[in-house]
XYZ file of C-alpha atoms in Angstrom:
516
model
C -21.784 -61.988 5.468
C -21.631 -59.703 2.448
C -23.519 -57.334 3.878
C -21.738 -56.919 7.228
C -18.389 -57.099 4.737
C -20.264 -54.204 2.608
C -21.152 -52.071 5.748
C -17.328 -52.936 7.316
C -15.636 -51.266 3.958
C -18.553 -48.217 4.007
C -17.417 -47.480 7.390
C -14.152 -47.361 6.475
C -15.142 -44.800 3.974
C -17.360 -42.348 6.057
C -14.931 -42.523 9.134
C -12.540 -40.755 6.929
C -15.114 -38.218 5.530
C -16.088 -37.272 9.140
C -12.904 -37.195 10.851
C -12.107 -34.451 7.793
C -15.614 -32.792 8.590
C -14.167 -31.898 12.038
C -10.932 -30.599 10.940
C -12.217 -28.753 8.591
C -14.998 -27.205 11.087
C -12.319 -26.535 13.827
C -9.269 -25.510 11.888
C -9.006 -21.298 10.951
C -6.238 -21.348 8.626
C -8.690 -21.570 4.945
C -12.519 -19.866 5.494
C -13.483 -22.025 2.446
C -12.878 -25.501 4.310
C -14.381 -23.886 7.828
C -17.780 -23.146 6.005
C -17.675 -25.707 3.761
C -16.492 -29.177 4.957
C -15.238 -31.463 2.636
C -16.243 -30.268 -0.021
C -14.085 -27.060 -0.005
C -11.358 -29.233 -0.581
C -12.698 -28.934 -4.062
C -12.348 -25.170 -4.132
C -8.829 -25.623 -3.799
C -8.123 -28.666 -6.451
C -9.825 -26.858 -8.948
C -8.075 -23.508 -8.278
C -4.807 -25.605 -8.457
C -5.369 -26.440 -11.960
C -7.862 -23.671 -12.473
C -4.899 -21.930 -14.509
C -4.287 -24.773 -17.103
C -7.873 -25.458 -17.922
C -8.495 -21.768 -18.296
C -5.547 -21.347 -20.841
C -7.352 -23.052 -23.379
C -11.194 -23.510 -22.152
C -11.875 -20.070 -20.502
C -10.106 -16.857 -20.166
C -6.704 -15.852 -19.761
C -4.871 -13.842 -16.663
C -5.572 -10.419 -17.995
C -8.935 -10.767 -18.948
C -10.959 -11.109 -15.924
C -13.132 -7.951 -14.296
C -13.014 -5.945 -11.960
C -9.810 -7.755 -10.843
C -7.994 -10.224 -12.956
C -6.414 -13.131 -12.095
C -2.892 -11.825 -12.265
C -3.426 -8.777 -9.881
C -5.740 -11.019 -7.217
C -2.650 -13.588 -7.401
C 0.022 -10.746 -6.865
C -2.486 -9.354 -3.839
C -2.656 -12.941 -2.302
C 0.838 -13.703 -2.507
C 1.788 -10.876 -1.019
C -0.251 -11.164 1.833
C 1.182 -14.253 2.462
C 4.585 -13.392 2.246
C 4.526 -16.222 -0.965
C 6.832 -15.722 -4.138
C 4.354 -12.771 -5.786
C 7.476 -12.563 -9.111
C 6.708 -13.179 -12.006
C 9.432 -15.187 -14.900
C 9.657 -15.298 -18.257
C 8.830 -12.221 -18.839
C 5.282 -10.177 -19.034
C 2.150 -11.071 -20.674
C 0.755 -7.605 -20.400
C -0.774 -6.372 -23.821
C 1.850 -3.298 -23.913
C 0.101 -1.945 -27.347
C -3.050 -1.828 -24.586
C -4.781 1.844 -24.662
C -4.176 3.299 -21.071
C -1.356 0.882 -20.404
C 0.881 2.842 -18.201
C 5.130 3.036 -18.639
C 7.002 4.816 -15.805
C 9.758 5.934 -16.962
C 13.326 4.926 -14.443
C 16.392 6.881 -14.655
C 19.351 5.939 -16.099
C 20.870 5.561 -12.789
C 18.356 5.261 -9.664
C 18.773 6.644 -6.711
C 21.340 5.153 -3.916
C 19.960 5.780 -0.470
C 22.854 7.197 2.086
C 23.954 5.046 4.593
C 21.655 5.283 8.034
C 18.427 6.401 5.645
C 15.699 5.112 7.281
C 14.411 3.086 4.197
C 17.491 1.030 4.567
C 16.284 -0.072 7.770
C 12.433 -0.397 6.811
C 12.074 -0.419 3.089
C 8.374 -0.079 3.498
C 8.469 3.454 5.810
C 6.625 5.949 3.765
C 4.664 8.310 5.379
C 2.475 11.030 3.454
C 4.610 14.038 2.410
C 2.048 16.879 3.678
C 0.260 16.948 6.747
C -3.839 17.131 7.092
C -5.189 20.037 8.293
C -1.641 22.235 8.460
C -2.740 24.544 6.436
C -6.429 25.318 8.142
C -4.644 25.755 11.405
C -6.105 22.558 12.853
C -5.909 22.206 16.610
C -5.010 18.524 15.891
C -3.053 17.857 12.354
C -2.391 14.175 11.331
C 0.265 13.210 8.949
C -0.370 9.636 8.227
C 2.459 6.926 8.868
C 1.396 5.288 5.565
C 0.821 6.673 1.981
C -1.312 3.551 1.590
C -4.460 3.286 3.192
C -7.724 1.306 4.255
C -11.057 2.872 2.402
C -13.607 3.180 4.032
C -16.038 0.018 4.019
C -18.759 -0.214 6.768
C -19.433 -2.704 9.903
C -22.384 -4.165 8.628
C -21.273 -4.036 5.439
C -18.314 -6.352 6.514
C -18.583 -8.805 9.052
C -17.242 -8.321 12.393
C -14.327 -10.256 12.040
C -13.438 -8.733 8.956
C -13.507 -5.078 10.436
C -11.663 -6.417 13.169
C -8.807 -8.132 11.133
C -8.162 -5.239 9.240
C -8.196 -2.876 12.190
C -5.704 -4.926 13.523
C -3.438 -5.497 11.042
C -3.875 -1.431 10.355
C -2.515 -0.977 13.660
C 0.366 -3.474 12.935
C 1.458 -1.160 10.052
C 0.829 1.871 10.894
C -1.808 2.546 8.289
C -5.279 4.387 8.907
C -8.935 2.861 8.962
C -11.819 4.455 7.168
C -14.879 3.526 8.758
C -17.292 3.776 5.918
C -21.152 5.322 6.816
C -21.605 2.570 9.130
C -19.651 4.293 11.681
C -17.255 3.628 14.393
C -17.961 0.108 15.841
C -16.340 -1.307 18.389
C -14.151 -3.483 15.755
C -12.676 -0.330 14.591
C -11.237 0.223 18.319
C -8.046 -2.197 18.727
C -5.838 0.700 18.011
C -4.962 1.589 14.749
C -5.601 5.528 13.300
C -9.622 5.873 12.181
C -10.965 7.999 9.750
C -14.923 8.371 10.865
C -16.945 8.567 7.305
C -19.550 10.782 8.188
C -21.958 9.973 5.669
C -25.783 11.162 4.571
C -27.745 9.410 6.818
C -25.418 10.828 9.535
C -24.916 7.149 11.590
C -23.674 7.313 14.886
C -23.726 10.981 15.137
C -28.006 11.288 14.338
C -30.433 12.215 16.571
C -33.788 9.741 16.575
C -35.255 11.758 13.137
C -31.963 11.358 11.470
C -30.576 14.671 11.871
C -26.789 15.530 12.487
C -25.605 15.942 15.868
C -22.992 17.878 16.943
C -22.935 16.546 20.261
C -22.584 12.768 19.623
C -19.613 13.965 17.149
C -17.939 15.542 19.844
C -18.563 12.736 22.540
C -17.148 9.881 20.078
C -14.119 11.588 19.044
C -13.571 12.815 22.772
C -13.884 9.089 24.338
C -11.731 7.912 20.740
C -8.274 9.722 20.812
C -7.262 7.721 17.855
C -9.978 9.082 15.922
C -7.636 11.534 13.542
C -9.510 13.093 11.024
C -13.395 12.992 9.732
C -14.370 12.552 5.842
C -17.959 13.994 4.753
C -19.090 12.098 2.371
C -20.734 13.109 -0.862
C -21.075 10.291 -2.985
C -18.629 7.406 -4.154
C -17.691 5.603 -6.659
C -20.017 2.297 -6.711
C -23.440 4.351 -6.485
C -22.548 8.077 -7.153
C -25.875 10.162 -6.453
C -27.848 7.399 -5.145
C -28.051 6.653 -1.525
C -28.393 2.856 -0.005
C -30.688 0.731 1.853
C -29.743 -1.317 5.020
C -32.684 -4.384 4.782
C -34.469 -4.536 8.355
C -33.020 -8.374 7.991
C -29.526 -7.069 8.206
C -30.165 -4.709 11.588
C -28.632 -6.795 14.776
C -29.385 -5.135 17.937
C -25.156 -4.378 17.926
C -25.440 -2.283 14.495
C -28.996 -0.403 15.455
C -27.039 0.654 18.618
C -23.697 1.430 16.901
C -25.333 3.175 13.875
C -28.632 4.525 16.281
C -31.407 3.733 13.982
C -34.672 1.574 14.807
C -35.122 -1.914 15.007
C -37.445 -3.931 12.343
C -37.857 -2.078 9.421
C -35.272 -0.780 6.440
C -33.356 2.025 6.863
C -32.626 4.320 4.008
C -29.634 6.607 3.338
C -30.628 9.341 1.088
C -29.016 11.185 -1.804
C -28.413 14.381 0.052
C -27.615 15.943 3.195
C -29.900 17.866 5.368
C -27.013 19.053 7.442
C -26.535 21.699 3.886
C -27.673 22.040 0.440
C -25.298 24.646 -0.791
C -21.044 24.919 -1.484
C -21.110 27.820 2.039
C -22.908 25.508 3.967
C -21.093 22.840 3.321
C -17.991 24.508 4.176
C -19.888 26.256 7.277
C -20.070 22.571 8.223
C -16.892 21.171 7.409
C -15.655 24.361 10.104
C -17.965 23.563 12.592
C -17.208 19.859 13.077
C -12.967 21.042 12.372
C -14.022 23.904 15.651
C -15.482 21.359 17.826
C -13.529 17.971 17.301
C -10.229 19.876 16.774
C -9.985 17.174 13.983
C -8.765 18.058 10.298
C -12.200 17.364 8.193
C -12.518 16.640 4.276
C -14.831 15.558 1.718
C -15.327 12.086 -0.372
C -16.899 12.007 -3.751
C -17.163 10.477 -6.917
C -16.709 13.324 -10.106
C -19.432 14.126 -12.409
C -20.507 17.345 -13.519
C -17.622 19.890 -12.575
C -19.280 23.441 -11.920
C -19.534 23.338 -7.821
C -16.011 22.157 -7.752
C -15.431 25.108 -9.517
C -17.691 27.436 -7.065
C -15.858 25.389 -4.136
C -12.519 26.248 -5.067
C -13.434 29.878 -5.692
C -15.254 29.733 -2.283
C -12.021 28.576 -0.299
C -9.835 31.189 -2.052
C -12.309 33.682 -1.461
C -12.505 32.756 2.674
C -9.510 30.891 3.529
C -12.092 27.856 4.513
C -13.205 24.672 3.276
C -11.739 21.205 3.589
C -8.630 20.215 4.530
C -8.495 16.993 2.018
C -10.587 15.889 -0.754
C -10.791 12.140 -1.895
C -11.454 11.546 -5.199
C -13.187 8.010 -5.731
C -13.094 6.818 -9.537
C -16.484 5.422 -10.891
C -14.694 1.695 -10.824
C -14.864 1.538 -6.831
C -17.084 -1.177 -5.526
C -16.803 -2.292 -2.411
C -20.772 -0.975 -1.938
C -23.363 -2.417 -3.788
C -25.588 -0.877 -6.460
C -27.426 -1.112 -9.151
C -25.799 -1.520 -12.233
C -26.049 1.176 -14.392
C -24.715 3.526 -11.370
C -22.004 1.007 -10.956
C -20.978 0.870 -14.559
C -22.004 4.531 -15.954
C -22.720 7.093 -13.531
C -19.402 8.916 -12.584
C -15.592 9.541 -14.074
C -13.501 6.387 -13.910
C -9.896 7.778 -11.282
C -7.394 8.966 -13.834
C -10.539 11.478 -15.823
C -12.002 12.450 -12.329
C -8.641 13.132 -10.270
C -7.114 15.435 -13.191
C -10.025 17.257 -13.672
C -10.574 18.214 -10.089
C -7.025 18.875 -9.535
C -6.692 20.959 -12.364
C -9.511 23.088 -11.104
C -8.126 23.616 -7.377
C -4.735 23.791 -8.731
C -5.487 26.689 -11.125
C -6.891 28.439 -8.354
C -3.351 27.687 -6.194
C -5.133 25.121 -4.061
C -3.022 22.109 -5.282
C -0.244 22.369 -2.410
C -2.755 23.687 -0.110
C -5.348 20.090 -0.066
C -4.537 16.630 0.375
C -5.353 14.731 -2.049
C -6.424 10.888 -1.790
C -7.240 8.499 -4.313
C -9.053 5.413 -4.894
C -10.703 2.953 -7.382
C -8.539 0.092 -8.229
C -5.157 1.287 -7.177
C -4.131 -0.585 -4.773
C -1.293 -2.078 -6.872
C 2.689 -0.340 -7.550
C 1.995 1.192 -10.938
C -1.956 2.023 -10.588
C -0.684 3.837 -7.596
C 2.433 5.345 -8.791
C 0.443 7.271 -11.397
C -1.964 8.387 -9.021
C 0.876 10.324 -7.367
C 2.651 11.329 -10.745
C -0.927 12.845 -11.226
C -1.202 14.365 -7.535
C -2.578 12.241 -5.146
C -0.594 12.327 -1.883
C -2.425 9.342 -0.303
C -4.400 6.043 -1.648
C -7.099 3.895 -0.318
C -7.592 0.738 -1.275
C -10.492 -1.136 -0.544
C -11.291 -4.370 -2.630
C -7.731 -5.313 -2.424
C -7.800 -4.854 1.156
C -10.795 -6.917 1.673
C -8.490 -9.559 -1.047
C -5.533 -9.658 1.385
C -7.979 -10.866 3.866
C -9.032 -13.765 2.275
C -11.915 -12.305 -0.622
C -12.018 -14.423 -3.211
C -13.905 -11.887 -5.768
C -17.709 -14.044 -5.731
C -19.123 -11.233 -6.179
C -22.430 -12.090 -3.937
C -21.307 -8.986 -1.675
C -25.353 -7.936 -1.800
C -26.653 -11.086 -0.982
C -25.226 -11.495 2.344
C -23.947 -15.229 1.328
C -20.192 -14.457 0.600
C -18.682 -17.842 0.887
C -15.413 -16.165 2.716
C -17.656 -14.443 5.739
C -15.647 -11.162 4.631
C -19.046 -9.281 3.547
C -22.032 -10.889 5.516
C -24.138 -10.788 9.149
C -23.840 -14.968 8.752
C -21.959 -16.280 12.081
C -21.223 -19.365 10.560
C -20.105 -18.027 7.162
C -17.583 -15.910 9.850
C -16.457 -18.433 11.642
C -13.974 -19.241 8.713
C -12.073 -15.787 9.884
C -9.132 -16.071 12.017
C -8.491 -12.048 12.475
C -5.206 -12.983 14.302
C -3.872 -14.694 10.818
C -5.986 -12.279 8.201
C -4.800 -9.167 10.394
C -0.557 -10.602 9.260
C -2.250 -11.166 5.820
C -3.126 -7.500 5.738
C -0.040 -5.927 7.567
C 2.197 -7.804 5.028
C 0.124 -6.686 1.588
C 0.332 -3.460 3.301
C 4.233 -3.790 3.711
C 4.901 -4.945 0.131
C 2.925 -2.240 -1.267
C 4.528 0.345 0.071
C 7.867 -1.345 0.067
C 7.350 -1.478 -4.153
C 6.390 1.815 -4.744
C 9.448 2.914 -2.807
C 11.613 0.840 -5.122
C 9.997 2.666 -7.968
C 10.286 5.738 -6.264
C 14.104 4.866 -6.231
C 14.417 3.855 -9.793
C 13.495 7.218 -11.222
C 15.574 8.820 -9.277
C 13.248 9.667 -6.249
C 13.650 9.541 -2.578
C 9.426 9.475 -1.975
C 5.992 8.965 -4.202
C 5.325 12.139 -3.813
C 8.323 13.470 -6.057
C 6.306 11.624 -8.617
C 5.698 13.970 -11.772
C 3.510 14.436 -14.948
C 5.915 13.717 -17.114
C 7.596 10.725 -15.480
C 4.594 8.275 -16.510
C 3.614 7.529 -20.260
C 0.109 6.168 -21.001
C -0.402 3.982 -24.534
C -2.847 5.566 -26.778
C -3.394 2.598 -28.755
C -2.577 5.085 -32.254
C 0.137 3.548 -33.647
C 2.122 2.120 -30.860
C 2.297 5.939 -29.639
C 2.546 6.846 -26.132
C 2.625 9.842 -24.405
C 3.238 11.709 -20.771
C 0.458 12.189 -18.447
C 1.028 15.701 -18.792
C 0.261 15.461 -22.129
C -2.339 13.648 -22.083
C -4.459 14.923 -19.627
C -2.996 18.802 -20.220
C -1.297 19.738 -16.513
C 1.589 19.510 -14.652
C 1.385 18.711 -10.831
C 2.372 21.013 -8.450
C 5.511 20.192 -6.771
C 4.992 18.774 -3.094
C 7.541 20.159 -0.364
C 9.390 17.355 0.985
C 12.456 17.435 2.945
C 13.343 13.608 3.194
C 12.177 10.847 4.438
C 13.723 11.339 8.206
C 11.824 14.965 8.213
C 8.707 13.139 7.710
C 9.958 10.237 10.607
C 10.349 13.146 13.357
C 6.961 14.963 12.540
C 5.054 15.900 15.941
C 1.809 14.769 13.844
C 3.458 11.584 12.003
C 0.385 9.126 13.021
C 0.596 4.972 13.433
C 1.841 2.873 16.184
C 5.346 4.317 16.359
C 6.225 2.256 19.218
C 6.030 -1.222 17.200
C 8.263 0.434 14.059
């Protein structure tokens, strides 16, 4: 009789369990619960009272690398349209070297009435227009000054790709493709950027070489294909190209990226398509004359003598690239092995002012877009990077955050518990794209929507009026600070801009117009 009394209360117990097994297994709202019945309720109990133990056990919300806890929170409340303020004032180390002040006017600026920020605070396209100045047959001027970096289909899961293409289109934003190439989760709509990168996927013949003529079939059949980046290098593995483990090759990414089943493919270093600064830009022309697409250049900074020769090459022909992203040494979303991640390269704010400085003393400044990333994918990081001359931003990590990333850091092993970075169907299945694709659009809005309200509280109608001397930077000497002009010895080169509206009713103004 006990034991049939013992084995009535077990049941019970396990009927309980199970029944929250199967909710867990079929509901799409939290990843963590999908992949991880039951106990991913834990996850979330811990993380509730994660910031209590941690304020005096661990560390605090500042502390934390690459992203702290304060700037994931901001990202994830954002993306969920939560409460992302903050009370009782900061707890930002001001005396911090680097720590950046923008300075607000006295009195901001009051938008007119029918400005078109007063109906859609978060309308900000990019001031200049890609490939204007080359005489592209088809320039883009991108809806949003914030945009997706490029991060691969195979490096991301399907769903992931596909949740931020959507919620791209939603916005209005563009989507890098990364190396891996155009996939067919990079189709739903939105602008794409096709990273053309060394092992040439997508567009290689069966020895690896570039071809011209899958370039021009895949932006033919892909209208919303808008511009092509070449890339050099970037900021998580500088110099060093990658492997793709036979393990991770489906049958969908050998036919997407057109490499060979069974065996590890490697990217290298270098291009074979050129090996010097004229044939590079011979390049860049060629794919700009078939494609009719503007076409720039990606790359992490390190040694600075062929930016020099590249600037001095485009003065001397009128030729070369019609924007240059600059990706600071802290980008990650790739992996790599450590000392590339943590030494090799110029962290953003030493690589972006010394390249600018050396196009802009040649008078390329107004001439190039200029894009930034590594990190600044949040309203001050990316308010400097246009006081310093960026006219775009691509953010990455925090993109891939607004999805659902929880920062594991397992991105290489193919085990990330949120199915944002792995080939693992079930670790996927967690990924709703239809929710993660609002999660995205809305980051994306608040972004944008708080740089404009900086914008307006220095006095500025757009980023891009952003200047040198309207940021200060602590240099931990004394409680000193000082302008970004100062410290890194230039001042930007104004950007034409007209107003907001102008940039509304341009022929080229890119993103899904239709659902603005």
């Amino acid at each position: 009789m006990d034991f049939i009394q013992n084995l009535h209360w077990s049941v019970w117990i396990v009927i309980p369990i199970v029944g929250l097994a199967i909710r867990d297994i079929l509901q799409k709202r939290h990843t963590i619960q999908h992949n991880f019945p039951v106990i991913g309720h834990i996850r979330y109990m811990l993380e509730k009272i994660g910031p209590e133990l941690r304020q005096y056990i661990v560390a605090n919300n500042r502390e934390e690398l690459p992203f702290n806890r304060g700037e994931r929170a901001w990202v994830y409340a954002s993306s969920k349209k939560e409460n992302n303020l903050q009370g009782f004032g900061s707890d930002q180390d001001f005396n911090a070297v680097g720590y950046i002040f923008i300075k607000h006017a006295m009195l901001g600026l009051k938008l007119p009435k029918e400005h078109p920020n007063l109906k859609d605070p978060s309308a900000v396209p990019c001031a200049k227009t890609i490939g204007e100045y080359h005489n592209r047959k088809r320039p883009y001027k991108p809806y949003s000054i914030v945009n997706i970096s490029g991060m691969s289909y195979g490096s991301l899961s399907a769903k992931a790709i596909e949740s931020l293409n959507k919620g791209a289109i939603k916005f209005g934003c563009y989507h890098n493709t990364g190396e891996g190439s155009l996939s067919p989760y990079h189709k739903f709509g939105a602008d794409v950027v096709v990273n053309i990168g060394t092992a040439y996927f997508g567009v290689r013949d069966d020895e690896g070489n570039f071809s011209m003529e899958k370039l021009i079939k895949m932006t033919q059949d892909n209208p919303f294909i808008r511009a092509l980046e070449l890339k050099l290098s970037q900021g998580a593995k500088p110099g060093k190209g990658g492997v793709l483990p036979a393990s991770k090759i489906t049958q969908e990414i050998a036919a997407i990226r057109h490499i060979p089943m069974g065996k590890d493919v490697i990217s290298p270093a270098y291009h074979s398509a050129f090996s010097t600064i004229p044939e590079m830009v011979e390049f860049i022309e060629q794919m700009a004359h078939n494609t009719g697409l503007p076409v720039g250049i990606k790359s992490a900074v390190g040694k600075l003598e062929m930016w020099e020769e590249l600037a001095q090459y485009m003065v001397k022909t009128g030729k070369g690239p019609d924007f240059i992203t600059v990706d600071g040494g802290e980008g990650g979303t790739g992996a790599a092995p450590h000392a590339f991640a943590d030494h090799v390269s110029l962290p953003f704010t030493f690589a972006f002012s010394k390249i600018y400085k050396i196009f802009q003393r040649y008078g390329l400044a107004d001439k190039i877009v200029f894009i930034g990333s590594g990190k600044l994918g949040f309203p001050e990081k990316a308010m400097m990077a246009f006081a310093m001359g960026c006219d775009l931003i691509n953010v990455g990590r925090e993109a891939m955050m607004s999805i659902g990333c929880i920062q594991a850091q397992v991105c290489h092993t193919n085990r990330c518990p949120t199915g944002i970075a792995t080939s693992s169907k079930w670790l996927q299945g967690g990924i709703d794209p239809a929710l993660k694709s609002e999660r995205l659009y809305n980051y994306m809005k608040t972004l944008n929507k708080e740089m404009l309200e900086i914008a307006h509280a220095c006095g500025y109608e757009h980023p891009s009026q952003m200047t040198m001397k309207d940021v200060d930077m602590a240099m931990g000497d004394n409680n000193k600070t000082q302008s970004l002009a100062t410290t890194f010895g230039y001042d930007k080169t104004a950007v034409p801009f007209k107003g907001v509206s102008n940039l509304l009713q341009s022929p080229y103004l890119g993103g899904n117009k239709a659902t603005k």
